[in-house]
Coordinates of C-alpha atoms and ligand atoms in Angstrom, one line a residue:
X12 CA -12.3 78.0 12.8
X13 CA -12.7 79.9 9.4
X14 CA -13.0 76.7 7.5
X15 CA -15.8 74.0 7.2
X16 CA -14.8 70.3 6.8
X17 CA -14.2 70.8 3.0
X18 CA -12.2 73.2 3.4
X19 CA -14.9 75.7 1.9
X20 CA -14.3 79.3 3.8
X21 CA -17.1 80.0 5.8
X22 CA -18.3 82.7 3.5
X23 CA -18.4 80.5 0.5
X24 CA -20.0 77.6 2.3
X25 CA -22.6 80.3 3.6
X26 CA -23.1 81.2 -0.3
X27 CA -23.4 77.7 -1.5
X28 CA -26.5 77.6 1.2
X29 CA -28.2 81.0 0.0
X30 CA -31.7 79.8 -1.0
X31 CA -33.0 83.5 -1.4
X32 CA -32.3 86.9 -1.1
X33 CA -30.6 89.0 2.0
X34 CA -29.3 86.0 3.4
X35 CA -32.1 83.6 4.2
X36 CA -30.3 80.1 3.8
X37 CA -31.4 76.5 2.9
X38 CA -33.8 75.2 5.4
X39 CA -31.8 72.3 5.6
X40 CA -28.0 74.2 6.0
X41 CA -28.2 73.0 9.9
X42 CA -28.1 69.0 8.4
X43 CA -25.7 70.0 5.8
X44 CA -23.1 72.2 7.2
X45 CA -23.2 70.9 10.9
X46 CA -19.8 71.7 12.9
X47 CA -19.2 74.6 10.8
X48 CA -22.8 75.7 10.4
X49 CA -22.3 75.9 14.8
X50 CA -19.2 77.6 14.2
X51 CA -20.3 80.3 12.5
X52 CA -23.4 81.1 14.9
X53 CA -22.6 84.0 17.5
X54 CA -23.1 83.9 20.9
X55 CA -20.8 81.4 23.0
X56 CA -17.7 81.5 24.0
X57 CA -14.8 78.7 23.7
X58 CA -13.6 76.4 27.1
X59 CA -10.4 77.7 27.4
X60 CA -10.2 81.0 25.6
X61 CA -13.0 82.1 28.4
X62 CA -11.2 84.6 30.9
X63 CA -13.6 82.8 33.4
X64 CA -13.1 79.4 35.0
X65 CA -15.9 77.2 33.0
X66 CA -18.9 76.2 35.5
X67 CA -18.0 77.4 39.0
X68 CA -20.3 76.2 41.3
X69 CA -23.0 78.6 42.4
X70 CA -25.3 78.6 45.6
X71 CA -27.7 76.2 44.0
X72 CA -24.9 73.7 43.3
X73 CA -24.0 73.6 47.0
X74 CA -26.9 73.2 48.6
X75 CA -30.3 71.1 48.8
X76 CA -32.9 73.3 46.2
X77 CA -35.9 74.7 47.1
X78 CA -39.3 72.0 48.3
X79 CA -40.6 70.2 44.8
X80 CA -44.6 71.6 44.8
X81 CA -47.8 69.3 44.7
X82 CA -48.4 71.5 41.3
X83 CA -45.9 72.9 39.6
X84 CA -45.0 76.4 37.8
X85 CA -42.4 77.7 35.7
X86 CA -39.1 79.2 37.7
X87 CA -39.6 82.7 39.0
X88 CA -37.0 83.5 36.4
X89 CA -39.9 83.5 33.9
X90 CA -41.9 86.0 35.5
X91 CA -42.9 88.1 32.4
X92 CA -43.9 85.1 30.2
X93 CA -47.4 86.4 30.6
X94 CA -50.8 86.8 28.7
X95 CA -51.6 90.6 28.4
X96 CA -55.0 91.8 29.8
X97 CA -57.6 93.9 28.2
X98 CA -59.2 94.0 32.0
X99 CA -57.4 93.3 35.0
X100 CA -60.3 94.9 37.3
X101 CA -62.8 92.6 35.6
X102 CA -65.2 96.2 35.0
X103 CA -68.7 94.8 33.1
X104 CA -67.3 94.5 29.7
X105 CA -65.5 91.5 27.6
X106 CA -61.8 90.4 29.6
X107 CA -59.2 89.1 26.6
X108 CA -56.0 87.8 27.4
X109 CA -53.2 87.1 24.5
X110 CA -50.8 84.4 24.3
X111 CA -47.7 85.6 24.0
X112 CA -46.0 84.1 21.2
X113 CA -42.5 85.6 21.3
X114 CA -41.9 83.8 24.2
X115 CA -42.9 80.7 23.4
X116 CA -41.6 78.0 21.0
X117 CA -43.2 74.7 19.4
X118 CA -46.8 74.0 19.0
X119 CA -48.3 73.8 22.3
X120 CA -49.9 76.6 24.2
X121 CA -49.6 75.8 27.7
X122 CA -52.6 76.3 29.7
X123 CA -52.4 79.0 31.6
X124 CA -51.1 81.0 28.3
X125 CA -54.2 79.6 26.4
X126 CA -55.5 83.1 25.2
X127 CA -59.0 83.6 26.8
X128 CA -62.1 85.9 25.9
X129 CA -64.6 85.9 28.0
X130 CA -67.5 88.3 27.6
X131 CA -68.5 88.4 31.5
X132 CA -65.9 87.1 33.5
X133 CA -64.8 83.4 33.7
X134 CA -68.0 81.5 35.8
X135 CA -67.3 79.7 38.7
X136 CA -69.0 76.3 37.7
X137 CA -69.4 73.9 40.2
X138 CA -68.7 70.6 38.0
X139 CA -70.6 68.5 40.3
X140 CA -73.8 70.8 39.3
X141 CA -73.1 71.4 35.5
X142 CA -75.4 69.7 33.7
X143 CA -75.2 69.5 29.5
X144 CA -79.0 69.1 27.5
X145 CA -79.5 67.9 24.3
X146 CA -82.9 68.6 22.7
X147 CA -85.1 69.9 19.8
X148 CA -85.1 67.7 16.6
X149 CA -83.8 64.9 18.5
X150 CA -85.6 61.6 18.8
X151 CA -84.5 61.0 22.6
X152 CA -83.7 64.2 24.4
X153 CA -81.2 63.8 26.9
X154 CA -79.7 65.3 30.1
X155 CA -76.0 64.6 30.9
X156 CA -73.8 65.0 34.2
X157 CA -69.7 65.4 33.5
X158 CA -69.7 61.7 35.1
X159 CA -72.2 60.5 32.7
X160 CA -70.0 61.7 29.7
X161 CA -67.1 60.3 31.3
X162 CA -68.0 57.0 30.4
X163 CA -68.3 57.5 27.0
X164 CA -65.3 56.8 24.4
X165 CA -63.1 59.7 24.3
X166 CA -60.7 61.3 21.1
X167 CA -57.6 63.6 21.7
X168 CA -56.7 66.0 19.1
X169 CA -54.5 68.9 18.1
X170 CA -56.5 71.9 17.2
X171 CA -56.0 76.0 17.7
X172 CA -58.4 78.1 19.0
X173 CA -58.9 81.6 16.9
X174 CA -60.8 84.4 17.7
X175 CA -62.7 85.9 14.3
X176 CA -61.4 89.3 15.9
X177 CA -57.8 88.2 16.0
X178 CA -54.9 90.1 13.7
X179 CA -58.3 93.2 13.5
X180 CA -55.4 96.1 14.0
X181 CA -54.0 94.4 10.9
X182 CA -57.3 96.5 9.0
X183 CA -55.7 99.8 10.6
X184 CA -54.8 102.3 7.4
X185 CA -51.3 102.6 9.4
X186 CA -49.3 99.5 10.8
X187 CA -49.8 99.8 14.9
X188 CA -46.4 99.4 16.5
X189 CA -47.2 96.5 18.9
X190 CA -45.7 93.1 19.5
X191 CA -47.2 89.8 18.5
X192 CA -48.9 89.5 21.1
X193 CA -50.8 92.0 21.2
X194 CA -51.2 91.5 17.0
X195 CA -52.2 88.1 17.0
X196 CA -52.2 86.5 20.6
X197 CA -55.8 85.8 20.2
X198 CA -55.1 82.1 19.4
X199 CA -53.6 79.3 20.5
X200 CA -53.1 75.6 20.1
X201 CA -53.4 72.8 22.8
X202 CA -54.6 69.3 22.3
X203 CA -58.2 69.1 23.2
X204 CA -59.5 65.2 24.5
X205 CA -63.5 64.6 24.9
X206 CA -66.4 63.0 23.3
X207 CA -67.2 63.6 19.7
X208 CA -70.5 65.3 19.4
X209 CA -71.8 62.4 16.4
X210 CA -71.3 60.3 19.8
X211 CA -74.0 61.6 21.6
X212 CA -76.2 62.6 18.5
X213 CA -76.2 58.9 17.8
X214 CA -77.9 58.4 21.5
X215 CA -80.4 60.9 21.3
X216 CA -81.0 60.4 17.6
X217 CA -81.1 63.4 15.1
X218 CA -84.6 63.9 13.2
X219 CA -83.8 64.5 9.6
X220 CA -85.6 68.0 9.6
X221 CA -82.3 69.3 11.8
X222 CA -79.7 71.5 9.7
X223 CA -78.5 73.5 12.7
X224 CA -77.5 73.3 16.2
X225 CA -77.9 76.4 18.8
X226 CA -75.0 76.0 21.2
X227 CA -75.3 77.9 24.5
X228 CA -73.4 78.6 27.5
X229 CA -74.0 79.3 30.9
X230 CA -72.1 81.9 32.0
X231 CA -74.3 84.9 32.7
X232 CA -74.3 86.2 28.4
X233 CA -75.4 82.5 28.3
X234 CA -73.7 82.9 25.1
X235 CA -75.1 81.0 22.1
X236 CA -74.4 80.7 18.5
X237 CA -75.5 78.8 15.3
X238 CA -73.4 75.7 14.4
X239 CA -74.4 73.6 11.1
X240 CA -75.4 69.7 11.6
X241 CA -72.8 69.0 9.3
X242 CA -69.9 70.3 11.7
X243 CA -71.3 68.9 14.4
X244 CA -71.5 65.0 12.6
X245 CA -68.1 65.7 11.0
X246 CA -65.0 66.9 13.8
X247 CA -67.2 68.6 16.3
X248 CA -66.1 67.4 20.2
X249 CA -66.9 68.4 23.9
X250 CA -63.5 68.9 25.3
X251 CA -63.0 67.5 28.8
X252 CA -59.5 68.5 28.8
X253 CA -56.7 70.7 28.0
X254 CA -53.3 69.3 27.3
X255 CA -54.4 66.4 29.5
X256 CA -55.7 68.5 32.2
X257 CA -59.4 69.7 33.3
X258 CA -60.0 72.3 31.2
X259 CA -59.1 75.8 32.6
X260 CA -61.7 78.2 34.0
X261 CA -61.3 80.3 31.2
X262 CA -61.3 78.0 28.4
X263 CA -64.7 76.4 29.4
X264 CA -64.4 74.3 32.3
X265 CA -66.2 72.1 32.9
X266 CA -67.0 71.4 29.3
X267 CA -66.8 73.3 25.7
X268 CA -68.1 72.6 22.3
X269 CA -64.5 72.4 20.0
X270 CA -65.1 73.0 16.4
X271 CA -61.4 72.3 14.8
X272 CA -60.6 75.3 12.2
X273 CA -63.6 77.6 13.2
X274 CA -64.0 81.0 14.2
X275 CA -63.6 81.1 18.1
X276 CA -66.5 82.8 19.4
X277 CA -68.4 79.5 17.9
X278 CA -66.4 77.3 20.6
X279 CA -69.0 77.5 23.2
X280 CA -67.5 77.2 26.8
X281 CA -69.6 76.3 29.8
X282 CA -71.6 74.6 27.3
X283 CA -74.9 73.4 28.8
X284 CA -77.3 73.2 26.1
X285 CA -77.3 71.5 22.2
X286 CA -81.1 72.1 20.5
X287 CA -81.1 71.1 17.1
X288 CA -83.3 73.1 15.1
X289 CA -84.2 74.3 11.4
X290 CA -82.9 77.7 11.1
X291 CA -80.3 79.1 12.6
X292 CA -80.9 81.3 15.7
X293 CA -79.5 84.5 14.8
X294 CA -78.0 85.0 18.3
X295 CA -76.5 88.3 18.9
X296 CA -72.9 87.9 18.2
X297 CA -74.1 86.5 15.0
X298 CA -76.0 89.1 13.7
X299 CA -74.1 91.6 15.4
X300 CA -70.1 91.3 16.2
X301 CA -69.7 88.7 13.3
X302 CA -71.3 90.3 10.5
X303 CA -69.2 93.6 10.3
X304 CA -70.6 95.2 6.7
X305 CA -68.2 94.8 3.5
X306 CA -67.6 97.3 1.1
X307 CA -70.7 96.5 -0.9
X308 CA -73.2 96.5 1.9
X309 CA -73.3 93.2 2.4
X310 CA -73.3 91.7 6.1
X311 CA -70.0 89.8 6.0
X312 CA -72.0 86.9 8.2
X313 CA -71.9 83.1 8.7
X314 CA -68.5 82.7 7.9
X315 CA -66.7 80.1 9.5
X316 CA -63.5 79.0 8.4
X317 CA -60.1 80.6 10.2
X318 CA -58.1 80.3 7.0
X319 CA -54.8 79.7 6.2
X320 CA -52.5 82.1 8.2
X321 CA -48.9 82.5 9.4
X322 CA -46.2 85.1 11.2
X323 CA -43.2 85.5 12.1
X324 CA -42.5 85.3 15.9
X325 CA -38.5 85.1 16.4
X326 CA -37.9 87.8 15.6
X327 CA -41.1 90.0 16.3
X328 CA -41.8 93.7 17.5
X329 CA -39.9 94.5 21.0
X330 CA -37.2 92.1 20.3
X331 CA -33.4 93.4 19.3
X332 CA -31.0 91.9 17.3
X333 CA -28.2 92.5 19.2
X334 CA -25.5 91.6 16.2
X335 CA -24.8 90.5 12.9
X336 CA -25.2 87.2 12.5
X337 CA -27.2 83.7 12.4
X338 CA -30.4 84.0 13.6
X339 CA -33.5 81.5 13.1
X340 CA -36.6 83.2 11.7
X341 CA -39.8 80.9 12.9
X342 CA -42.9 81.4 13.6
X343 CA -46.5 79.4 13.4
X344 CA -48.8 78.3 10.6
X345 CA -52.1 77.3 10.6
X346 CA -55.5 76.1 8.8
X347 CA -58.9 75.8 9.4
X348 CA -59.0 73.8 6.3
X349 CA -56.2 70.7 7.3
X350 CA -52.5 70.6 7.3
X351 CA -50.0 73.1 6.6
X352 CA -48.2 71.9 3.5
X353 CA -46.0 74.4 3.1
X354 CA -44.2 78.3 4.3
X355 CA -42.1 80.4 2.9
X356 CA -39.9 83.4 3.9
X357 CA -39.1 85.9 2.7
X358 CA -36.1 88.8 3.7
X359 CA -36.2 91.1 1.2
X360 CA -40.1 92.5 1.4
X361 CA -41.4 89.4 -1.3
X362 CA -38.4 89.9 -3.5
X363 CA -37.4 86.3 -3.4
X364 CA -38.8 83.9 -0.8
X365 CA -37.0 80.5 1.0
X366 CA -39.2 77.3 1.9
X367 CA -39.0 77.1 5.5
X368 CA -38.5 73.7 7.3
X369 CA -41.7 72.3 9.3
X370 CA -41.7 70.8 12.5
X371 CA -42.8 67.6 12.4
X372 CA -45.3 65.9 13.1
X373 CA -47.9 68.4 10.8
X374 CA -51.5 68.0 12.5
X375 CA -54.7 69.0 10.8
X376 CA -56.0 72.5 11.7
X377 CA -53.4 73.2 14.4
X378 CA -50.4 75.6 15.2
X379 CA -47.1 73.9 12.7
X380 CA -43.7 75.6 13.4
X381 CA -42.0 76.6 11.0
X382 CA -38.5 77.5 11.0
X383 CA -35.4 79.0 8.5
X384 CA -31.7 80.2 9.3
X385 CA -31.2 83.8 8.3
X386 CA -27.9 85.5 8.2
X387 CA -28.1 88.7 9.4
X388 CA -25.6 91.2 7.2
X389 CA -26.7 94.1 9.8
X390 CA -28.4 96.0 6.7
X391 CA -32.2 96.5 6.8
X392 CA -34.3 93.4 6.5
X393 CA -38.0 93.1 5.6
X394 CA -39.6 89.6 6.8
X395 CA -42.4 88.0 5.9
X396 CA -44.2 84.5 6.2
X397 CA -46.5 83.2 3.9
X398 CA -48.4 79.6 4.2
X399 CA -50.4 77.2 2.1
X400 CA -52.6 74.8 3.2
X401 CA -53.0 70.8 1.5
X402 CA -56.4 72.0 0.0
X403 CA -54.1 74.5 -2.1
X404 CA -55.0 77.7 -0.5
X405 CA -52.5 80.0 0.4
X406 CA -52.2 83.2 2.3
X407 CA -53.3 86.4 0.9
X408 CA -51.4 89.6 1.3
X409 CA -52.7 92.4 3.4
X410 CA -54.0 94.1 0.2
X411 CA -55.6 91.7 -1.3
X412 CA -57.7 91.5 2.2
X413 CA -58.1 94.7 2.2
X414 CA -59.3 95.4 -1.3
X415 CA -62.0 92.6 -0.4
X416 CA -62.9 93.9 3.0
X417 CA -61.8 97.2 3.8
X418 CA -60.0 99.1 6.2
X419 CA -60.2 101.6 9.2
X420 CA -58.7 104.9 10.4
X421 CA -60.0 103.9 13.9
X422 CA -58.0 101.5 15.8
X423 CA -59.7 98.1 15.5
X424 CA -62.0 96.1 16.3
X425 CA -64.6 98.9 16.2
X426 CA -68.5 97.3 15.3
X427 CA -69.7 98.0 12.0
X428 CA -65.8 97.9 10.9
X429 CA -64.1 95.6 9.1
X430 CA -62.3 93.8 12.1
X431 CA -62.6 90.0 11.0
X432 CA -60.8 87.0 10.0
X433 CA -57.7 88.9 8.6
X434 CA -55.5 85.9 7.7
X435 CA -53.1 88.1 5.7
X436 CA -49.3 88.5 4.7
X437 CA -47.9 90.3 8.1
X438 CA -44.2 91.8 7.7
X439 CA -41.5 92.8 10.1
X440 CA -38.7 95.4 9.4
X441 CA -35.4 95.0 10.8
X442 CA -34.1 98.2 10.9
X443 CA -29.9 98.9 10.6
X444 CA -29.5 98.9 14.7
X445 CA -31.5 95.8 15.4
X446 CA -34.9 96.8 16.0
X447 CA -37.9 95.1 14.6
X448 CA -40.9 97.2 13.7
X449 CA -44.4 96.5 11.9
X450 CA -44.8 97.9 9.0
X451 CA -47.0 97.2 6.0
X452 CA -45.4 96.0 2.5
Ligands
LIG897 N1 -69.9 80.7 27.0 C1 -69.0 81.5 26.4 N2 -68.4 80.9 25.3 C2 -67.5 81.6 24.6 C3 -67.1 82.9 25.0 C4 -67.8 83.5 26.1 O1 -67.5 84.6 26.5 N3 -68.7 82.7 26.8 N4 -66.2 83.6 24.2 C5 -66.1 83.2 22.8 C6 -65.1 83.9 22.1 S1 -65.4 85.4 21.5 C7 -63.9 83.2 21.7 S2 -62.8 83.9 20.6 C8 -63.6 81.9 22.2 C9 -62.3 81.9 22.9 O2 -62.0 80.7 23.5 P1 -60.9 80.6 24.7 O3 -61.3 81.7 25.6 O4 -60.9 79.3 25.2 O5 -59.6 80.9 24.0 O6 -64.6 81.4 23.1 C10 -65.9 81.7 22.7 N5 -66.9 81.0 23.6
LIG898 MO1 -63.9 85.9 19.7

């Protein structure tokens, strides 16, 4: 059991696939060492050395199961894999609710994880009476049903959603002890299908004079922000669906604009109006929430971009690492500039850092996981993730976003300070008995 196929001790072998310091190993070890790369993980025990008789039959093996539903949801075993909510009694104020990451794997945030802000409630939009307007600097202004855009040619893509607020206790003077998902479970990833907006533009014809758009919704903030022409003739869509489905309630059903790689709160759901104008509108959550002050006085406004970003989630805050051992770090990467094209890890607070492997395939501006065996020698363990995107930008650390931006001593977000887009370095501790705790490096 001690030896790998070359006769190599396990210890060796191990050392021949050190890629960087405290034991983070070759992204590709798995490929390499297979049967003795298994036989070194913990965790399972061998048939026949078991004191237990291998698969006895349980109640569900000896009898019919339970009725198959006309919708499905997960097993009642999975009870806690749950968003977290900022307002379960829906009081008159904004309602978040974070993905949780730590229990999730891949890409895909299944819908009823999606994370959701909405800013009064989720509306109860009968589809049948939604209607979506097009109008301004348009040389045919137009009036469409959900039917009506239902005939038009439709795209699918990958793409996350981020809220600009997402990561804000990350501009705390002190780390906040809190998991993942309530650090960064305010984004998500699904595969969005609908109509390109340049589809429609083309029917209603765009008047040259047009530089902006004013999206608007029609839930009761009717929320509405400034979008540039040029997004909207480039990747802008009105998302139909949600991983194949209707889009949820509180991801903009019937209808939402999708701008890939863009700060969330621009994503209009409910969307019921396009006017293309001249000027932007300078709608409230554009003058106000988004344009927190920087350090020189400036209003830290019309920013778009969600840039390049990635954490850890195995392991994260709240989880234990019950031995020493294997273990796979992973986590998620993402751009709102294109594809991932590369993470590394690191297990010894930046000392020395190991390319992680990506899952394949690598979309443009959406959630890639990224993943890297570790061997856990049961001594404290700093871990960090840092990304790069295939236009060459990579990940800052937390200072150097701080130094740019600012920090608080209130908890974030808090209007007025810094709060937004913090797309920094985030690092874990493993501390001697197994815990994992934020701290800042
Ligand atoms: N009409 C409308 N659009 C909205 C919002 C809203 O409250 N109403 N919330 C915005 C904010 S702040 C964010 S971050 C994203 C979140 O999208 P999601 O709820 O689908 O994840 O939607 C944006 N679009
Ligand atoms: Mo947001």
């Amino acid at each position: 059991m001690e030896t790998t196929p070359n006769n190599r001790s396990k210890r060796e072998w191990e050392k021949l696939q050190a890629n960087a310091g405290n034991g983070l190993l070759d992204r590709r070890a798995f490929l390499r060492g297979g049967a003795a790369m298994a036989g070194a993980m913990m965790g399972y025990t061998f048939v026949g050395s078991a004191a237990a008789e291998p698969l006895a039959d349980d109640a569900w093996s000896k009898a019919p199961g339970n009725i198959v539903p006309a919708y499905g949801a997960p097993s009642r075993f999975e009870k806690n894999v749950v968003r977290t909510l900022s307002n379960p009694n829906s009081e008159p104020r904004t309602s978040h609710a974070r993905t949780p990451h730590h229990l999730l794997n891949g890409t895909i945030t299944p819908n009823g994880l999606h994370f959701t802000i909405s800013h009064a409630g989720n509306p109860d939009i009968d589809p049948d009476k939604h209607r979506l307007v097009i109008h301004g600097l348009v040389k045919r202004p137009l009036v469409f049903t959900l039917d009506a855009l239902g005939r038009y040619p439709m795209v699918s893509r990958m793409t996350f959603v981020e809220c600009g607020g997402n990561s804000a206790p990350f501009f705390s003077k002190e780390p906040i002890q809190a998991s993942v998902q309530a650090l960064h479970g305010l984004a998500s990833c699904a595969e969005w299908t609908g109509i390109r907006l340049s589809t429609l533009l083309e029917e209603t014809g765009v008047d040259p004079k047009a530089k902006w758009l004013i999206a608007e919704g029609a839930d009761a903030p009717a929320l509405s922000r400034s979008v540039p022409i040029t997004k909207a003739l480039d990747d802008a869509m009105i998302a139909l669906y949600q991983n194949g489905e209707r889009l949820m309630p509180g991801n903009g059903y019937p209808m939402r604009l999708l701008l890939p790689g863009w700060e969330g709160n621009m994503n209009v759901k409910f969307l019921r109006r396009i006017k293309l104008v001249e000027q932007p509108a300078m709608s409230y959550y554009e003058a106000r929430t988004y344009a927190p002050i920087l350090p020189g006085g400036k209003a830290y406004q019309f920013y778009f971009l969600q840039e390049v970003k990635s954490f850890i989630t195995h392991p994260s805050p709240g989880m234990m690492l019950k031995e020493p051992g294997f273990y796979e770090i992973s986590g998620v990467a993402y751009s709102g500039n294109g594809r991932i094209s590369k993470v590394m890890v690191s297990a010894d607070r930046g000392q020395s850092w190991a390319q992680a492997a990506l899952q394949e395939p690598v979309h443009s501006k959406a959630f890639t996981r990224f993943r890297v065996p570790w061997r856990w020698d049961g001594g404290p363990g700093v871990l960090q993730s840092r990304a790069w995107d295939e236009a060459g930008n990579v990940q800052p650390t937390r200072a150097q976003i701080v130094a740019a931006r600012g920090e608080t001593t209130k908890v974030p977000p808090v209007t007025g300070f810094p709060s937004q887009h913090y797309n920094g370095i985030t690092t874990w501790a493993i501390e001697r008995n197994g815990e994992v705790k934020h701290v800042y490096a």
